XYZ file of C-alpha atoms in Angstrom:
482
model
C 232.027 158.392 136.994
C 233.635 161.135 139.000
C 233.404 160.787 142.776
C 233.467 164.176 144.455
C 233.951 164.383 148.205
C 232.487 167.634 149.505
C 234.635 167.377 152.618
C 237.886 166.918 150.741
C 237.417 169.265 147.792
C 238.101 172.912 148.631
C 237.393 174.192 145.120
C 233.953 172.630 144.777
C 231.516 175.274 143.556
C 228.039 175.142 142.083
C 227.256 171.814 140.400
C 224.996 171.628 137.357
C 223.328 168.485 136.020
C 220.264 167.481 134.036
C 218.895 165.348 136.897
C 219.771 165.439 140.579
C 219.000 162.364 142.711
C 219.132 162.997 146.455
C 220.039 159.949 148.525
C 222.246 157.018 147.499
C 220.248 154.130 148.898
C 218.381 151.377 147.063
C 216.064 153.732 145.168
C 218.589 156.500 144.526
C 221.367 154.241 143.263
C 218.977 152.265 141.057
C 217.435 155.389 139.515
C 220.755 157.140 138.994
C 222.213 154.061 137.332
C 219.215 153.565 135.029
C 219.000 157.253 134.080
C 222.717 157.492 133.366
C 222.517 154.354 131.233
C 219.785 156.154 129.271
C 222.330 158.917 128.467
C 221.031 161.433 131.006
C 223.470 163.601 132.928
C 222.991 162.755 136.592
C 224.333 163.986 139.917
C 223.777 161.592 142.826
C 223.963 163.426 146.160
C 224.774 161.426 149.302
C 224.971 162.774 152.854
C 227.562 160.241 153.971
C 230.750 158.789 152.583
C 231.664 155.383 151.228
C 231.944 154.001 154.768
C 230.027 154.665 157.989
C 230.774 157.701 160.112
C 229.385 158.187 163.609
C 229.109 161.969 163.333
C 227.200 161.779 160.050
C 224.925 159.092 161.481
C 223.792 161.438 164.271
C 222.102 163.631 161.631
C 219.359 160.973 161.663
C 218.631 161.383 165.393
C 215.004 162.156 166.140
C 212.613 162.408 169.069
C 210.094 159.578 169.333
C 206.933 160.636 171.204
C 204.482 157.999 169.951
C 204.476 154.231 170.119
C 208.037 153.360 171.204
C 210.580 152.312 168.612
C 213.115 149.581 169.322
C 215.557 150.919 171.873
C 219.211 151.273 170.834
C 218.381 149.935 167.383
C 219.802 151.364 164.168
C 217.139 151.278 161.466
C 218.753 153.697 158.986
C 222.305 154.042 157.695
C 223.556 157.392 156.397
C 226.305 156.421 153.963
C 226.669 155.181 150.387
C 224.255 152.287 149.929
C 221.816 153.596 152.520
C 219.810 151.479 154.888
C 220.198 148.440 152.650
C 223.632 148.171 154.259
C 221.629 146.836 157.230
C 218.900 144.945 155.373
C 218.201 141.276 156.106
C 216.904 140.844 152.541
C 213.198 139.940 152.839
C 211.167 140.947 149.752
C 207.434 140.666 149.119
C 205.399 141.720 146.113
C 202.270 143.783 146.647
C 199.103 142.008 145.546
C 196.053 143.396 143.824
C 194.132 143.464 147.113
C 196.865 145.546 148.801
C 196.327 148.372 146.325
C 192.538 148.500 146.159
C 190.424 150.970 148.124
C 188.762 149.102 150.989
C 185.602 150.656 152.407
C 186.452 149.645 155.995
C 189.919 151.276 155.858
C 189.871 155.095 155.560
C 192.404 156.610 153.133
C 193.116 153.208 151.583
C 193.824 152.583 147.891
C 196.615 153.501 145.516
C 196.419 156.015 142.627
C 197.765 153.370 140.236
C 196.634 149.893 139.290
C 198.283 146.670 140.340
C 198.878 145.749 136.702
C 200.786 149.002 136.182
C 203.036 148.335 139.170
C 203.496 144.598 138.657
C 204.882 145.162 135.153
C 208.083 146.328 136.876
C 208.443 143.368 139.243
C 210.530 141.190 136.897
C 213.086 143.975 136.512
C 213.049 144.673 140.262
C 213.631 140.972 140.909
C 216.660 141.022 138.610
C 218.108 144.029 140.409
C 217.599 142.379 143.810
C 218.772 138.985 142.467
C 215.681 137.321 143.878
C 214.337 133.917 142.907
C 211.878 134.184 140.024
C 208.666 134.921 141.918
C 206.581 134.470 138.762
C 207.205 130.713 138.928
C 206.281 130.531 142.621
C 202.524 130.363 142.166
C 199.869 128.382 144.050
C 200.680 125.308 141.954
C 204.321 125.483 143.019
C 203.306 125.887 146.656
C 200.853 122.969 146.541
C 203.620 120.723 145.273
C 206.072 121.854 147.960
C 203.873 122.141 151.060
C 203.562 119.373 153.619
C 200.300 117.554 154.289
C 199.851 119.626 157.448
C 200.277 122.883 155.551
C 197.868 121.838 152.792
C 195.243 120.919 155.391
C 195.709 124.284 157.084
C 195.120 126.267 153.898
C 192.344 124.014 152.631
C 190.417 124.125 155.900
C 190.874 127.614 157.233
C 189.892 131.010 155.766
C 193.510 131.601 154.815
C 195.646 132.591 151.862
C 199.399 132.010 151.492
C 201.861 134.890 151.375
C 205.360 134.569 149.918
C 208.547 136.138 151.273
C 211.691 135.825 149.170
C 215.377 136.321 149.869
C 218.296 136.385 147.482
C 221.288 134.170 148.213
C 222.640 137.125 150.133
C 221.151 140.531 150.998
C 221.644 143.140 148.292
C 224.211 145.752 149.304
C 223.553 148.432 146.709
C 226.659 150.460 147.453
C 229.009 147.508 147.070
C 227.138 145.996 144.126
C 226.687 149.096 141.984
C 229.750 151.218 142.673
C 231.840 149.504 139.928
C 228.977 149.796 137.414
C 228.353 153.440 138.263
C 232.062 154.222 138.070
C 232.071 153.313 134.378
C 229.391 155.893 133.529
C 231.007 159.169 132.516
C 227.710 161.060 132.758
C 227.147 160.247 136.430
C 228.741 162.157 139.289
C 228.556 160.906 142.867
C 228.756 163.696 145.434
C 229.664 162.385 148.893
C 229.453 163.970 152.364
C 226.968 166.528 151.036
C 223.704 166.771 152.971
C 220.666 168.335 151.328
C 219.335 171.013 153.686
C 216.987 173.100 151.514
C 214.971 172.831 148.290
C 215.068 176.209 146.566
C 211.997 177.098 144.498
C 211.816 179.617 141.662
C 209.920 182.879 141.921
C 206.656 181.279 140.819
C 206.936 178.724 143.592
C 206.064 175.982 141.123
C 209.480 174.743 140.103
C 212.698 173.741 141.848
C 215.729 175.758 140.819
C 218.410 174.293 143.040
C 219.281 172.294 146.095
C 221.366 173.690 148.946
C 223.808 171.139 150.305
C 225.967 171.454 153.407
C 228.949 169.658 154.911
C 229.855 168.955 158.496
C 232.910 171.196 157.929
C 230.588 174.202 157.524
C 230.649 174.656 153.727
C 227.509 175.235 151.642
C 226.950 175.254 147.904
C 224.206 174.612 145.349
C 223.302 171.830 142.964
C 221.257 172.998 139.970
C 219.280 170.663 137.729
C 216.212 170.474 135.502
C 214.717 167.650 137.561
C 215.158 166.633 141.202
C 214.345 163.231 142.695
C 214.129 162.772 146.450
C 215.231 159.269 147.466
C 216.063 159.928 151.118
C 213.592 157.483 152.674
C 210.198 157.800 154.326
C 211.409 160.119 157.078
C 214.087 162.299 155.492
C 212.058 163.035 152.328
C 209.373 164.583 154.540
C 211.930 166.371 156.709
C 213.581 168.054 153.724
C 210.246 169.139 152.246
C 209.026 170.537 155.579
C 212.320 172.339 156.234
C 212.330 174.138 152.850
C 210.213 177.165 153.796
C 211.681 180.009 151.734
C 208.585 180.310 149.487
C 205.942 178.533 151.555
C 205.656 178.703 155.350
C 204.580 175.059 155.588
C 207.302 173.740 153.294
C 207.439 172.434 149.751
C 204.430 170.482 148.488
C 202.597 170.924 151.761
C 199.715 173.186 150.792
C 197.241 170.648 152.209
C 199.225 169.901 155.407
C 199.796 166.280 154.369
C 203.603 166.052 154.222
C 204.755 164.011 157.199
C 201.296 162.604 157.927
C 200.201 158.967 157.494
C 203.510 157.630 158.810
C 203.380 153.843 158.660
C 205.630 150.938 159.492
C 204.878 147.224 159.633
C 204.144 146.524 163.307
C 205.232 143.027 164.270
C 204.376 140.976 167.324
C 205.392 137.608 168.713
C 202.242 136.123 170.204
C 201.659 132.516 171.193
C 203.419 129.186 170.733
C 202.386 126.316 168.459
C 202.926 122.793 169.755
C 202.982 120.567 166.677
C 201.339 117.133 166.749
C 203.308 113.960 166.111
C 204.109 113.589 162.416
C 203.197 117.183 161.574
C 205.423 119.409 159.483
C 205.487 123.157 158.807
C 208.594 123.282 156.635
C 207.349 125.921 154.162
C 205.940 128.084 156.959
C 209.354 128.072 158.638
C 211.278 128.735 155.425
C 213.176 126.640 152.890
C 216.109 127.192 150.537
C 215.723 127.390 146.776
C 218.432 126.954 144.197
C 218.651 130.712 143.742
C 217.596 132.003 147.138
C 215.261 131.386 150.033
C 211.485 131.331 150.525
C 209.020 131.422 153.410
C 205.257 131.022 153.273
C 203.034 132.985 155.620
C 199.411 132.529 156.646
C 197.184 135.503 155.802
C 193.444 135.977 156.242
C 191.526 135.426 153.011
C 190.175 138.461 151.140
C 186.572 137.365 151.659
C 187.052 137.113 155.419
C 188.782 140.489 155.551
C 185.867 142.071 153.704
C 183.204 140.341 155.766
C 184.789 141.115 159.147
C 186.502 144.427 158.356
C 190.005 143.112 159.030
C 193.474 144.191 157.951
C 195.836 142.241 155.697
C 198.065 140.694 158.393
C 199.916 137.424 158.059
C 201.582 134.988 160.441
C 204.865 133.106 160.168
C 206.408 130.416 162.356
C 209.909 130.559 163.833
C 211.889 128.291 166.118
C 211.001 128.434 169.789
C 213.873 128.858 172.237
C 213.758 128.047 175.942
C 214.349 130.614 178.639
C 217.665 128.927 179.417
C 218.848 129.448 175.842
C 217.705 133.036 175.423
C 220.762 134.829 176.809
C 223.132 132.530 174.924
C 221.099 132.878 171.753
C 221.148 136.645 172.112
C 224.935 136.656 172.479
C 225.257 134.593 169.310
C 222.957 136.952 167.437
C 224.877 140.027 168.546
C 228.073 138.476 167.238
C 226.500 137.332 163.964
C 225.003 140.758 163.324
C 228.402 142.391 163.654
C 230.072 139.805 161.426
C 227.391 139.740 158.744
C 226.815 143.493 158.567
C 230.332 144.240 157.385
C 230.769 147.890 156.498
C 228.847 149.148 159.507
C 231.007 150.368 162.363
C 229.815 148.114 165.116
C 226.588 146.318 165.833
C 223.089 147.486 164.948
C 222.551 147.633 168.692
C 224.549 149.194 171.440
C 225.797 145.885 172.830
C 226.690 147.368 176.182
C 223.108 148.548 176.764
C 221.244 145.726 175.029
C 218.739 143.684 176.991
C 220.195 140.208 176.570
C 216.897 138.486 177.387
C 214.803 140.471 174.915
C 214.404 137.559 172.496
C 210.677 137.650 171.616
C 210.866 141.085 169.982
C 213.888 140.118 167.894
C 213.514 136.477 166.983
C 211.565 137.077 163.748
C 214.571 138.990 162.420
C 217.155 136.531 163.622
C 216.130 133.217 162.088
C 218.712 131.008 160.348
C 217.469 131.914 156.857
C 218.452 135.527 157.547
C 221.585 134.935 159.592
C 223.205 132.058 157.704
C 224.865 132.289 154.288
C 222.828 130.546 151.599
C 225.054 127.465 151.340
C 224.994 126.871 155.110
C 221.262 127.469 155.295
C 220.671 124.771 152.637
C 222.541 122.251 154.786
C 220.711 123.448 157.884
C 217.308 123.056 156.208
C 218.206 119.615 154.865
C 219.302 118.446 158.301
C 216.149 119.856 159.844
C 214.077 117.674 157.521
C 216.138 114.478 157.754
C 217.242 114.321 161.373
C 214.492 112.814 163.541
C 213.020 115.052 166.201
C 214.386 114.322 169.650
C 212.380 114.084 172.829
C 209.517 116.427 173.477
C 207.007 118.283 171.361
C 208.111 120.591 168.600
C 207.273 124.188 169.414
C 207.276 127.322 167.285
C 206.565 130.931 168.105
C 203.998 132.697 165.950
C 205.131 136.029 164.515
C 202.459 138.411 163.226
C 203.424 140.794 160.432
C 200.847 143.560 160.441
C 199.364 145.949 157.944
C 199.029 149.432 159.410
C 196.125 151.477 158.054
C 196.821 155.102 157.069
C 196.301 157.449 160.010
C 196.785 161.212 159.498
C 197.698 161.636 163.165
C 200.569 159.163 162.852
C 203.105 161.653 161.629
C 206.556 163.196 161.516
C 206.926 166.906 162.257
C 209.800 169.318 162.765
C 210.874 169.825 166.362
C 212.720 172.523 168.251
C 216.126 170.825 168.331
C 218.529 171.301 165.428
C 221.331 169.104 164.137
C 224.929 170.061 163.356
C 223.869 171.462 159.965
C 221.198 173.710 161.506
C 218.260 171.588 160.300
C 215.392 170.981 162.692
C 215.260 167.414 163.900
C 212.163 165.295 163.413
C 209.602 164.497 166.066
C 207.985 161.155 165.272
C 204.554 160.262 166.607
C 203.937 156.677 165.480
C 200.407 155.506 166.243
C 199.159 151.926 166.154
C 195.379 151.756 166.126
C 193.090 149.282 167.860
C 192.231 147.667 164.506
C 195.832 146.385 164.241
C 195.481 144.539 167.553
C 191.975 143.311 166.705
C 193.195 141.684 163.494
C 196.106 139.994 165.295
C 193.745 138.463 167.843
C 191.302 137.376 165.114
C 194.025 135.761 163.002
C 195.320 134.058 166.152
C 191.825 132.734 166.866
C 191.382 131.444 163.304
C 194.790 129.763 163.385
C 194.093 128.083 166.708
C 190.781 126.748 165.433
C 192.222 125.395 162.186
C 195.245 123.750 163.838
C 193.026 122.028 166.392
C 190.284 121.010 163.946
C 192.713 119.259 161.601
C 194.827 117.753 164.362
C 197.934 119.663 163.225
C 198.765 121.054 166.622
C 197.777 123.299 169.480
C 198.192 127.078 169.621
C 198.547 128.602 173.065
C 196.449 131.640 173.844
C 199.377 134.044 174.151
C 197.792 136.432 176.655
C 195.665 139.561 176.317
C 198.470 142.059 175.676
C 200.502 142.608 172.518
C 203.952 144.179 172.341
C 204.695 145.469 168.856
C 208.069 146.289 167.369
C 208.788 148.499 164.394
C 210.182 146.901 161.245
C 212.280 149.775 159.818
C 209.786 150.075 156.922
C 209.225 153.842 156.960
C 206.531 154.972 154.543
C 203.422 157.072 154.024
C 204.782 160.561 154.775
C 204.683 161.681 151.122
C 201.699 159.684 149.898
C 201.013 159.692 146.168
C 197.988 161.617 144.963
C 195.733 161.168 141.946
C 196.316 164.833 141.032
């Protein structure tokens, strides 16, 4: 592989390849590697360098005018490896029900079958180094769950969900750079930001890509095929900004590019007080030989159909007292810096962080995500073997929410421009009332089941929900059947 740095090479002219992949994150690196291994000539274009750069990172700045995003939080990383440089590592497979059209959810349904998609899961699991999710079926769960957990699923209108982690989060840049380097037919172009997709005269094919550097240079990349792998926001931004042939941008003849922006809203709501002798070990997470696993509590398909609900699920995390919150937050800030090596600083601006803002962060900061695999195994073993001290065991309930497609939840181009002259995005994230309604209904079902089986007591949690975003940006370039 040849690594070309657009900032350091003064003789870099037009680049020609068979396939151009734009964006060197999880998708871009994987595709470029697979295509090059199949003897295709590939150019992988990355806006950043091999390490973080504050000036490059500001190209991601946008204006949020909808439901507020987490303040001072970095959800995207603009350098080789992409946002997976920040990823905690949670992976979940889509189920058949996720992909079906549901009459009570407008715009729902995928233009491909679950069987078509799931055929690729084994290979995806290998790439992510996940535990073998094909062996983690209901039989496996029944053998591993506690009596309390079995009663919960047997009694209530629930279905288990499965979240998996590898032994450590996959850092695609670090993991695949040596493998990519060995491929002579793959060129990695660094510090080159795509700013325009150039269409041919017919307007039906892409001829080239204009790339720009922060030093003011511009040149073209020509290819027979182009793949955009810039993420749920930047893919839409690049398409909307490319207006040479079409006033509304590339692929936007129906005014759909940028619409249907979705994330996974998450909310901490309520505290479970577990009865004497009860155990929720699988719902809190457990180590496996080759990774980590956590079971969630979702509403059954039949109940979702009957009541017109969304496919939310709930997980349980350790409850911390008000006294411990500030100290816990300080620990988390430190751990995030230490564990996210390669990022210049913390994912938050520590100086401006609200040190008591635990509830909105705790789902992301549990030991299974903060601790190395070996330490987490010892932690989980001690949690099971060491008798509980005085007082009831309490856990916060974290709701992971499905967001239905909403055409008015969207990203558009704004009036401000970045250092490369591209219009910045304006993001209007909308969370509909049906998201809240399903949280409250799942909370009600959980409370009833826990009480009926004597597992524990779930506090009401109040009438108001505070959601956080989950850095899962999607929907802005939805697939079509045509």
